[in-house]
mmCIF file with all atom_site columns, C-alpha atoms in Angstrom:
data_model
loop_
_atom_site.group_PDB
_atom_site.id
_atom_site.type_symbol
_atom_site.label_atom_id
_atom_site.label_alt_id
_atom_site.label_comp_id
_atom_site.label_asym_id
_atom_site.label_entity_id
_atom_site.label_seq_id
_atom_site.pdbx_PDB_ins_code
_atom_site.Cartn_x
_atom_site.Cartn_y
_atom_site.Cartn_z
_atom_site.occupancy
_atom_site.B_iso_or_equiv
_atom_site.pdbx_formal_charge
_atom_site.auth_seq_id
_atom_site.auth_comp_id
_atom_site.auth_asym_id
_atom_site.auth_atom_id
_atom_site.pdbx_PDB_model_num
ATOM 1   C CA . MET T 1 1   ? 10.407  -24.713 5.975  1.00 0.00 ? 114 MET T CA 1
ATOM 2   C CA . ILE T 1 2   ? 7.590   -22.767 7.036  1.00 0.00 ? 115 ILE T CA 1
ATOM 3   C CA . LEU T 1 3   ? 6.051   -22.376 3.113  1.00 0.00 ? 116 LEU T CA 1
ATOM 4   C CA . LEU T 1 4   ? 6.661   -26.478 2.484  1.00 0.00 ? 117 LEU T CA 1
ATOM 5   C CA . SER T 1 5   ? 4.234   -27.004 5.437  1.00 0.00 ? 118 SER T CA 1
ATOM 6   C CA . VAL T 1 6   ? 1.519   -25.132 4.087  1.00 0.00 ? 119 VAL T CA 1
ATOM 7   C CA . PRO T 1 7   ? -0.140  -28.031 2.943  1.00 0.00 ? 120 PRO T CA 1
ATOM 8   C CA . LEU T 1 8   ? 0.272   -29.583 6.406  1.00 0.00 ? 121 LEU T CA 1
ATOM 9   C CA . MET T 1 9   ? -1.402  -26.418 7.900  1.00 0.00 ? 122 MET T CA 1
ATOM 10  C CA . VAL T 1 10  ? -4.541  -26.767 5.864  1.00 0.00 ? 123 VAL T CA 1
ATOM 11  C CA . LEU T 1 11  ? -4.520  -30.955 6.756  1.00 0.00 ? 124 LEU T CA 1
ATOM 12  C CA . ASN T 1 12  ? -3.865  -30.019 10.135 1.00 0.00 ? 125 ASN T CA 1
ATOM 13  C CA . LEU T 1 13  ? -6.839  -27.263 10.048 1.00 0.00 ? 126 LEU T CA 1
ATOM 14  C CA . ILE T 1 14  ? -9.468  -30.137 8.741  1.00 0.00 ? 127 ILE T CA 1
ATOM 15  C CA . ILE T 1 15  ? -8.564  -32.571 11.034 1.00 0.00 ? 128 ILE T CA 1
ATOM 16  C CA . VAL T 1 16  ? -9.259  -30.194 13.891 1.00 0.00 ? 129 VAL T CA 1
ATOM 17  C CA . ALA T 1 17  ? -12.185 -28.782 12.288 1.00 0.00 ? 130 ALA T CA 1
ATOM 18  C CA . GLY T 1 18  ? -13.422 -32.465 12.096 1.00 0.00 ? 131 GLY T CA 1
ATOM 19  C CA . VAL T 1 19  ? -12.972 -33.460 15.285 1.00 0.00 ? 132 VAL T CA 1
ATOM 20  C CA . ALA T 1 20  ? -14.323 -30.487 16.664 1.00 0.00 ? 133 ALA T CA 1
ATOM 21  C CA . MET T 1 21  ? -17.292 -30.787 14.653 1.00 0.00 ? 134 MET T CA 1
ATOM 22  C CA . VAL T 1 22  ? -17.875 -34.398 15.899 1.00 0.00 ? 135 VAL T CA 1
ATOM 23  C CA . VAL T 1 23  ? -17.465 -33.789 19.526 1.00 0.00 ? 136 VAL T CA 1
ATOM 24  C CA . SER T 1 24  ? -19.000 -30.426 19.885 1.00 0.00 ? 137 SER T CA 1
ATOM 25  C CA . PRO T 1 25  ? -20.666 -29.012 16.476 1.00 0.00 ? 138 PRO T CA 1
ATOM 26  C CA . GLY T 1 26  ? -22.323 -25.842 18.501 1.00 0.00 ? 139 GLY T CA 1
ATOM 27  C CA . PRO T 1 27  ? -19.179 -23.857 18.820 1.00 0.00 ? 140 PRO T CA 1
ATOM 28  C CA . VAL T 1 28  ? -17.917 -24.884 15.156 1.00 0.00 ? 141 VAL T CA 1
ATOM 29  C CA . SER T 1 29  ? -21.338 -23.863 13.622 1.00 0.00 ? 142 SER T CA 1
ATOM 30  C CA . GLN T 1 30  ? -20.657 -20.292 15.770 1.00 0.00 ? 143 GLN T CA 1
ATOM 31  C CA . LEU T 1 31  ? -17.385 -20.136 14.310 1.00 0.00 ? 144 LEU T CA 1
ATOM 32  C CA . VAL T 1 32  ? -18.431 -20.843 10.715 1.00 0.00 ? 145 VAL T CA 1
ATOM 33  C CA . ASN T 1 33  ? -21.423 -18.293 10.991 1.00 0.00 ? 146 ASN T CA 1
ATOM 34  C CA . ASN T 1 34  ? -19.029 -15.507 12.165 1.00 0.00 ? 147 ASN T CA 1
ATOM 35  C CA . PHE T 1 35  ? -16.555 -16.499 9.616  1.00 0.00 ? 148 PHE T CA 1
ATOM 36  C CA . SER T 1 36  ? -19.406 -16.357 6.785  1.00 0.00 ? 149 SER T CA 1
ATOM 37  C CA . SER T 1 37  ? -20.737 -13.033 7.740  1.00 0.00 ? 150 SER T CA 1
ATOM 38  C CA . LEU T 1 38  ? -17.447 -11.140 7.419  1.00 0.00 ? 151 LEU T CA 1
ATOM 39  C CA . ILE T 1 39  ? -17.411 -12.444 3.818  1.00 0.00 ? 152 ILE T CA 1
ATOM 40  C CA . THR T 1 40  ? -20.981 -11.827 2.633  1.00 0.00 ? 153 THR T CA 1
ATOM 41  C CA . GLY T 1 41  ? -21.512 -8.891  4.988  1.00 0.00 ? 154 GLY T CA 1
ATOM 42  C CA . SER T 1 42  ? -20.363 -5.531  5.906  1.00 0.00 ? 155 SER T CA 1
ATOM 43  C CA . PHE T 1 43  ? -18.644 -5.411  9.528  1.00 0.00 ? 156 PHE T CA 1
ATOM 44  C CA . SER T 1 44  ? -16.744 -2.973  11.496 1.00 0.00 ? 157 SER T CA 1
ATOM 45  C CA . VAL T 1 45  ? -14.033 -3.590  13.803 1.00 0.00 ? 158 VAL T CA 1
ATOM 46  C CA . GLU T 1 46  ? -13.685 -2.378  17.111 1.00 0.00 ? 159 GLU T CA 1
ATOM 47  C CA . ILE T 1 47  ? -10.598 -3.262  19.146 1.00 0.00 ? 160 ILE T CA 1
ATOM 48  C CA . ARG T 1 48  ? -10.266 -2.729  22.693 1.00 0.00 ? 161 ARG T CA 1
ATOM 49  C CA . LEU T 1 49  ? -7.070  -3.720  24.484 1.00 0.00 ? 162 LEU T CA 1
ATOM 50  C CA . LEU T 1 50  ? -8.703  -5.551  27.725 1.00 0.00 ? 163 LEU T CA 1
ATOM 51  C CA . ASP T 1 51  ? -10.564 -7.489  25.248 1.00 0.00 ? 164 ASP T CA 1
ATOM 52  C CA . LEU T 1 52  ? -7.932  -8.885  23.631 1.00 0.00 ? 165 LEU T CA 1
ATOM 53  C CA . LEU T 1 53  ? -5.555  -9.565  26.665 1.00 0.00 ? 166 LEU T CA 1
ATOM 54  C CA . PRO T 1 54  ? -7.218  -13.046 27.520 1.00 0.00 ? 167 PRO T CA 1
ATOM 55  C CA . GLY T 1 55  ? -6.346  -14.152 23.667 1.00 0.00 ? 168 GLY T CA 1
ATOM 56  C CA . ILE T 1 56  ? -2.972  -13.018 24.149 1.00 0.00 ? 169 ILE T CA 1
ATOM 57  C CA . PHE T 1 57  ? -2.383  -14.660 27.055 1.00 0.00 ? 170 PHE T CA 1
ATOM 58  C CA . GLY T 1 58  ? -4.318  -17.632 25.874 1.00 0.00 ? 171 GLY T CA 1
ATOM 59  C CA . LEU T 1 59  ? -2.050  -18.072 22.957 1.00 0.00 ? 172 LEU T CA 1
ATOM 60  C CA . ALA T 1 60  ? 1.466   -17.224 24.969 1.00 0.00 ? 173 ALA T CA 1
ATOM 61  C CA . MET T 1 61  ? 0.133   -20.369 27.380 1.00 0.00 ? 174 MET T CA 1
ATOM 62  C CA . LEU T 1 62  ? -0.472  -22.418 24.303 1.00 0.00 ? 175 LEU T CA 1
ATOM 63  C CA . MET T 1 63  ? 3.202   -21.639 22.853 1.00 0.00 ? 176 MET T CA 1
ATOM 64  C CA . ILE T 1 64  ? 4.504   -22.216 26.484 1.00 0.00 ? 177 ILE T CA 1
ATOM 65  C CA . VAL T 1 65  ? 2.753   -25.845 26.551 1.00 0.00 ? 178 VAL T CA 1
ATOM 66  C CA . HIS T 1 66  ? 3.205   -26.820 23.400 1.00 0.00 ? 179 HIS T CA 1
ATOM 67  C CA . GLU T 1 67  ? 7.135   -26.509 24.212 1.00 0.00 ? 180 GLU T CA 1
ATOM 68  C CA . LEU T 1 68  ? 6.448   -27.928 27.311 1.00 0.00 ? 181 LEU T CA 1
ATOM 69  C CA . LEU T 1 69  ? 5.059   -31.199 25.809 1.00 0.00 ? 182 LEU T CA 1
ATOM 70  C CA . HIS T 1 70  ? 7.997   -31.458 23.275 1.00 0.00 ? 183 HIS T CA 1
ATOM 71  C CA . LEU T 1 71  ? 10.383  -31.345 26.552 1.00 0.00 ? 184 LEU T CA 1
ATOM 72  C CA . ALA T 1 72  ? 8.090   -33.806 28.299 1.00 0.00 ? 185 ALA T CA 1
ATOM 73  C CA . PHE T 1 73  ? 8.737   -36.587 25.988 1.00 0.00 ? 186 PHE T CA 1
ATOM 74  C CA . ILE T 1 74  ? 12.527  -35.707 25.893 1.00 0.00 ? 187 ILE T CA 1
ATOM 75  C CA . PRO T 1 75  ? 14.116  -38.903 27.548 1.00 0.00 ? 188 PRO T CA 1
ATOM 76  C CA . GLY T 1 76  ? 15.910  -37.782 30.810 1.00 0.00 ? 189 GLY T CA 1
ATOM 77  C CA . PHE T 1 77  ? 15.681  -34.162 30.077 1.00 0.00 ? 190 PHE T CA 1
ATOM 78  C CA . LEU T 1 78  ? 15.843  -33.246 33.743 1.00 0.00 ? 191 LEU T CA 1
ATOM 79  C CA . ARG T 1 79  ? 18.968  -34.384 34.203 1.00 0.00 ? 192 ARG T CA 1
ATOM 80  C CA . SER T 1 80  ? 20.005  -33.443 30.467 1.00 0.00 ? 193 SER T CA 1
ATOM 81  C CA . ASP T 1 81  ? 22.750  -30.693 30.112 1.00 0.00 ? 194 ASP T CA 1
ATOM 82  C CA . LYS T 1 82  ? 21.987  -30.965 26.563 1.00 0.00 ? 195 LYS T CA 1
ATOM 83  C CA . THR T 1 83  ? 18.215  -29.814 26.592 1.00 0.00 ? 196 THR T CA 1
ATOM 84  C CA . TYR T 1 84  ? 17.484  -26.554 27.260 1.00 0.00 ? 197 TYR T CA 1
ATOM 85  C CA . LEU T 1 85  ? 13.893  -24.330 27.249 1.00 0.00 ? 198 LEU T CA 1
ATOM 86  C CA . GLY T 1 86  ? 14.064  -20.721 25.892 1.00 0.00 ? 199 GLY T CA 1
ATOM 87  C CA . ILE T 1 87  ? 12.409  -17.372 24.717 1.00 0.00 ? 200 ILE T CA 1
ATOM 88  C CA . MET T 1 88  ? 13.001  -15.801 21.543 1.00 0.00 ? 201 MET T CA 1
ATOM 89  C CA . TYR T 1 89  ? 11.374  -13.037 19.663 1.00 0.00 ? 202 TYR T CA 1
ATOM 90  C CA . ALA T 1 90  ? 9.421   -15.568 18.278 1.00 0.00 ? 203 ALA T CA 1
ATOM 91  C CA . GLY T 1 91  ? 8.308   -17.460 21.079 1.00 0.00 ? 204 GLY T CA 1
ATOM 92  C CA . VAL T 1 92  ? 9.588   -20.463 23.170 1.00 0.00 ? 205 VAL T CA 1
ATOM 93  C CA . TYR T 1 93  ? 11.768  -23.368 22.071 1.00 0.00 ? 206 TYR T CA 1
ATOM 94  C CA . VAL T 1 94  ? 13.023  -26.324 23.223 1.00 0.00 ? 207 VAL T CA 1
ATOM 95  C CA . VAL T 1 95  ? 16.440  -27.818 21.920 1.00 0.00 ? 208 VAL T CA 1
ATOM 96  C CA . THR T 1 96  ? 18.301  -31.197 22.763 1.00 0.00 ? 209 THR T CA 1
ATOM 97  C CA . GLY T 1 97  ? 21.715  -32.382 21.970 1.00 0.00 ? 210 GLY T CA 1
ATOM 98  C CA . GLU T 1 98  ? 20.790  -35.828 23.128 1.00 0.00 ? 211 GLU T CA 1
ATOM 99  C CA . VAL T 1 99  ? 20.855  -38.960 20.754 1.00 0.00 ? 212 VAL T CA 1
ATOM 100 C CA . MET T 1 100 ? 17.532  -40.545 20.303 1.00 0.00 ? 213 MET T CA 1
ATOM 101 C CA . THR T 1 101 ? 16.145  -43.300 18.254 1.00 0.00 ? 214 THR T CA 1
ATOM 102 C CA . LEU T 1 102 ? 13.674  -42.335 15.078 1.00 0.00 ? 215 LEU T CA 1
ATOM 103 C CA . ARG T 1 103 ? 10.423  -43.437 16.878 1.00 0.00 ? 216 ARG T CA 1
ATOM 104 C CA . ARG T 1 104 ? 11.339  -41.039 20.005 1.00 0.00 ? 217 ARG T CA 1
ATOM 105 C CA . TYR T 1 105 ? 12.036  -38.607 17.581 1.00 0.00 ? 218 TYR T CA 1
ATOM 106 C CA . ILE T 1 106 ? 8.496   -38.949 16.075 1.00 0.00 ? 219 ILE T CA 1
ATOM 107 C CA . VAL T 1 107 ? 7.126   -39.061 19.150 1.00 0.00 ? 220 VAL T CA 1
ATOM 108 C CA . ILE T 1 108 ? 8.509   -35.854 20.637 1.00 0.00 ? 221 ILE T CA 1
ATOM 109 C CA . SER T 1 109 ? 7.331   -34.168 17.132 1.00 0.00 ? 222 SER T CA 1
ATOM 110 C CA . ILE T 1 110 ? 4.086   -35.046 17.192 1.00 0.00 ? 223 ILE T CA 1
ATOM 111 C CA . ALA T 1 111 ? 3.110   -34.959 21.025 1.00 0.00 ? 224 ALA T CA 1
ATOM 112 C CA . PRO T 1 112 ? 1.880   -31.251 20.745 1.00 0.00 ? 225 PRO T CA 1
ATOM 113 C CA . PHE T 1 113 ? -0.169  -31.991 18.056 1.00 0.00 ? 226 PHE T CA 1
ATOM 114 C CA . ILE T 1 114 ? -1.775  -34.740 19.090 1.00 0.00 ? 227 ILE T CA 1
ATOM 115 C CA . VAL T 1 115 ? -2.469  -33.710 22.665 1.00 0.00 ? 228 VAL T CA 1
ATOM 116 C CA . LEU T 1 116 ? -3.471  -30.125 22.067 1.00 0.00 ? 229 LEU T CA 1
ATOM 117 C CA . SER T 1 117 ? -4.926  -30.366 18.734 1.00 0.00 ? 230 SER T CA 1
ATOM 118 C CA . VAL T 1 118 ? -6.978  -33.851 19.053 1.00 0.00 ? 231 VAL T CA 1
ATOM 119 C CA . VAL T 1 119 ? -7.018  -35.296 22.123 1.00 0.00 ? 232 VAL T CA 1
ATOM 120 C CA . LEU T 1 120 ? -7.951  -32.419 24.077 1.00 0.00 ? 233 LEU T CA 1
ATOM 121 C CA . PRO T 1 121 ? -10.713 -31.152 21.912 1.00 0.00 ? 234 PRO T CA 1
ATOM 122 C CA . VAL T 1 122 ? -12.129 -34.789 22.084 1.00 0.00 ? 235 VAL T CA 1
ATOM 123 C CA . VAL T 1 123 ? -12.257 -34.628 26.283 1.00 0.00 ? 236 VAL T CA 1
ATOM 124 C CA . LEU T 1 124 ? -13.250 -31.121 26.426 1.00 0.00 ? 237 LEU T CA 1
ATOM 125 C CA . GLY T 1 125 ? -15.999 -31.840 23.643 1.00 0.00 ? 238 GLY T CA 1
ATOM 126 C CA . VAL T 1 126 ? -17.183 -34.648 25.310 1.00 0.00 ? 239 VAL T CA 1
ATOM 127 C CA . ALA T 1 127 ? -17.315 -32.995 28.889 1.00 0.00 ? 240 ALA T CA 1
ATOM 128 C CA . GLY T 1 128 ? -19.191 -30.058 27.022 1.00 0.00 ? 241 GLY T CA 1
ATOM 129 C CA . MET T 1 129 ? -16.863 -27.694 27.609 1.00 0.00 ? 242 MET T CA 1
ATOM 130 C CA . LEU T 1 130 ? -15.553 -26.765 24.163 1.00 0.00 ? 243 LEU T CA 1
ATOM 131 C CA . SER T 1 131 ? -15.766 -23.387 23.288 1.00 0.00 ? 244 SER T CA 1
ATOM 132 C CA . ALA T 1 132 ? -14.968 -21.241 20.029 1.00 0.00 ? 245 ALA T CA 1
ATOM 133 C CA . GLY T 1 133 ? -12.089 -20.018 21.621 1.00 0.00 ? 246 GLY T CA 1
ATOM 134 C CA . LEU T 1 134 ? -10.762 -23.119 22.562 1.00 0.00 ? 247 LEU T CA 1
ATOM 135 C CA . ILE T 1 135 ? -11.083 -24.692 19.160 1.00 0.00 ? 248 ILE T CA 1
ATOM 136 C CA . ILE T 1 136 ? -9.240  -21.251 17.810 1.00 0.00 ? 249 ILE T CA 1
ATOM 137 C CA . LEU T 1 137 ? -6.428  -22.174 19.932 1.00 0.00 ? 250 LEU T CA 1
ATOM 138 C CA . ALA T 1 138 ? -6.341  -25.852 18.766 1.00 0.00 ? 251 ALA T CA 1
ATOM 139 C CA . MET T 1 139 ? -6.266  -24.595 15.254 1.00 0.00 ? 252 MET T CA 1
ATOM 140 C CA . LEU T 1 140 ? -3.619  -22.545 16.123 1.00 0.00 ? 253 LEU T CA 1
ATOM 141 C CA . ASN T 1 141 ? -1.472  -25.008 17.696 1.00 0.00 ? 254 ASN T CA 1
ATOM 142 C CA . ALA T 1 142 ? -2.439  -27.180 14.586 1.00 0.00 ? 255 ALA T CA 1
ATOM 143 C CA . LEU T 1 143 ? -0.920  -24.292 12.209 1.00 0.00 ? 256 LEU T CA 1
ATOM 144 C CA . GLY T 1 144 ? 2.242   -24.397 14.520 1.00 0.00 ? 257 GLY T CA 1
ATOM 145 C CA . SER T 1 145 ? 2.557   -28.089 14.389 1.00 0.00 ? 258 SER T CA 1
ATOM 146 C CA . SER T 1 146 ? 2.831   -28.339 10.974 1.00 0.00 ? 259 SER T CA 1
ATOM 147 C CA . VAL T 1 147 ? 6.244   -27.397 10.800 1.00 0.00 ? 260 VAL T CA 1
ATOM 148 C CA . ASP T 1 148 ? 6.999   -29.996 13.373 1.00 0.00 ? 261 ASP T CA 1
ATOM 149 C CA . LEU T 1 149 ? 5.042   -32.353 11.440 1.00 0.00 ? 262 LEU T CA 1
ATOM 150 C CA . MET T 1 150 ? 6.947   -31.129 8.316  1.00 0.00 ? 263 MET T CA 1
ATOM 151 C CA . GLY T 1 151 ? 10.544  -32.407 10.171 1.00 0.00 ? 264 GLY T CA 1
ATOM 152 C CA . LEU T 1 152 ? 8.699   -35.552 11.197 1.00 0.00 ? 265 LEU T CA 1
ATOM 153 C CA . ILE T 1 153 ? 7.741   -36.451 7.762  1.00 0.00 ? 266 ILE T CA 1
ATOM 154 C CA . LEU T 1 154 ? 11.491  -35.784 6.462  1.00 0.00 ? 267 LEU T CA 1
ATOM 155 C CA . ALA T 1 155 ? 12.943  -37.686 9.298  1.00 0.00 ? 268 ALA T CA 1
ATOM 156 C CA . ILE T 1 156 ? 10.814  -40.792 8.461  1.00 0.00 ? 269 ILE T CA 1
ATOM 157 C CA . VAL T 1 157 ? 11.641  -40.417 4.759  1.00 0.00 ? 270 VAL T CA 1
ATOM 158 C CA . GLN T 1 158 ? 15.096  -39.876 4.865  1.00 0.00 ? 271 GLN T CA 1
ATOM 159 C CA . VAL T 1 159 ? 16.547  -41.615 8.252  1.00 0.00 ? 272 VAL T CA 1
ATOM 160 C CA . PRO T 1 160 ? 17.010  -45.224 7.894  1.00 0.00 ? 273 PRO T CA 1
ATOM 161 C CA . ARG T 1 161 ? 15.539  -47.661 10.404 1.00 0.00 ? 274 ARG T CA 1
ATOM 162 C CA . GLY T 1 162 ? 17.450  -48.265 13.605 1.00 0.00 ? 275 GLY T CA 1
ATOM 163 C CA . SER T 1 163 ? 19.725  -45.313 13.133 1.00 0.00 ? 276 SER T CA 1
ATOM 164 C CA . LYS T 1 164 ? 20.254  -42.609 15.936 1.00 0.00 ? 277 LYS T CA 1
ATOM 165 C CA . ILE T 1 165 ? 19.195  -39.074 15.624 1.00 0.00 ? 278 ILE T CA 1
ATOM 166 C CA . VAL T 1 166 ? 20.649  -35.543 17.085 1.00 0.00 ? 279 VAL T CA 1
ATOM 167 C CA . CYS T 1 167 ? 19.801  -32.059 17.024 1.00 0.00 ? 280 CYS T CA 1
ATOM 168 C CA . HIS T 1 168 ? 22.454  -29.726 16.374 1.00 0.00 ? 281 HIS T CA 1
ATOM 169 C CA . GLY T 1 169 ? 20.426  -26.207 16.654 1.00 0.00 ? 282 GLY T CA 1
ATOM 170 C CA . MET T 1 170 ? 18.651  -25.967 13.436 1.00 0.00 ? 283 MET T CA 1
ATOM 171 C CA . ASP T 1 171 ? 20.066  -29.175 11.699 1.00 0.00 ? 284 ASP T CA 1
ATOM 172 C CA . THR T 1 172 ? 19.129  -32.651 12.545 1.00 0.00 ? 285 THR T CA 1
ATOM 173 C CA . CYS T 1 173 ? 21.786  -35.501 11.842 1.00 0.00 ? 286 CYS T CA 1
ATOM 174 C CA . TRP T 1 174 ? 21.475  -39.408 11.998 1.00 0.00 ? 287 TRP T CA 1
ATOM 175 C CA . LYS T 1 175 ? 23.570  -42.177 12.219 1.00 0.00 ? 288 LYS T CA 1
ATOM 176 C CA . ALA T 1 176 ? 23.264  -45.441 10.586 1.00 0.00 ? 289 ALA T CA 1
ATOM 177 C CA . ARG T 1 177 ? 24.058  -48.702 13.077 1.00 0.00 ? 290 ARG T CA 1
#
């Protein structure tokens, strides 16, 4: 499913870059200039562990917040014995066996992309607080959200209106009324 979501990765990156360019063009120009100098000129790389720690911490926090946003939109998740937040080698995850409407599934699937890659950059950009590092985190979230959006598109195309959806691990099932 990850390879199938590559076009959505590109689309999501275009959306985030466009939003960032509109609300805060300075950091976007900085990123573009840094990237173009990598391509056109010579460069050297020096990696210092202490310099990597803020980025690693930011990425870890991004993954946690991304999954917590999925969790927050699951109805009654605090009382549910079918909803779990966990950690695997690949990162954090949320899984629920709760029955939900297609509309709720759409909201749960798209919430992290909208909040972290669109709304947050707009708010931070308007406040003058959107940095190049935060744009990169928004873009990384957009890349990760592509798989969520692929699942959302499949649900919209395949699940009849009025049906109920339930997830069983990696499988998502629906039942028409």
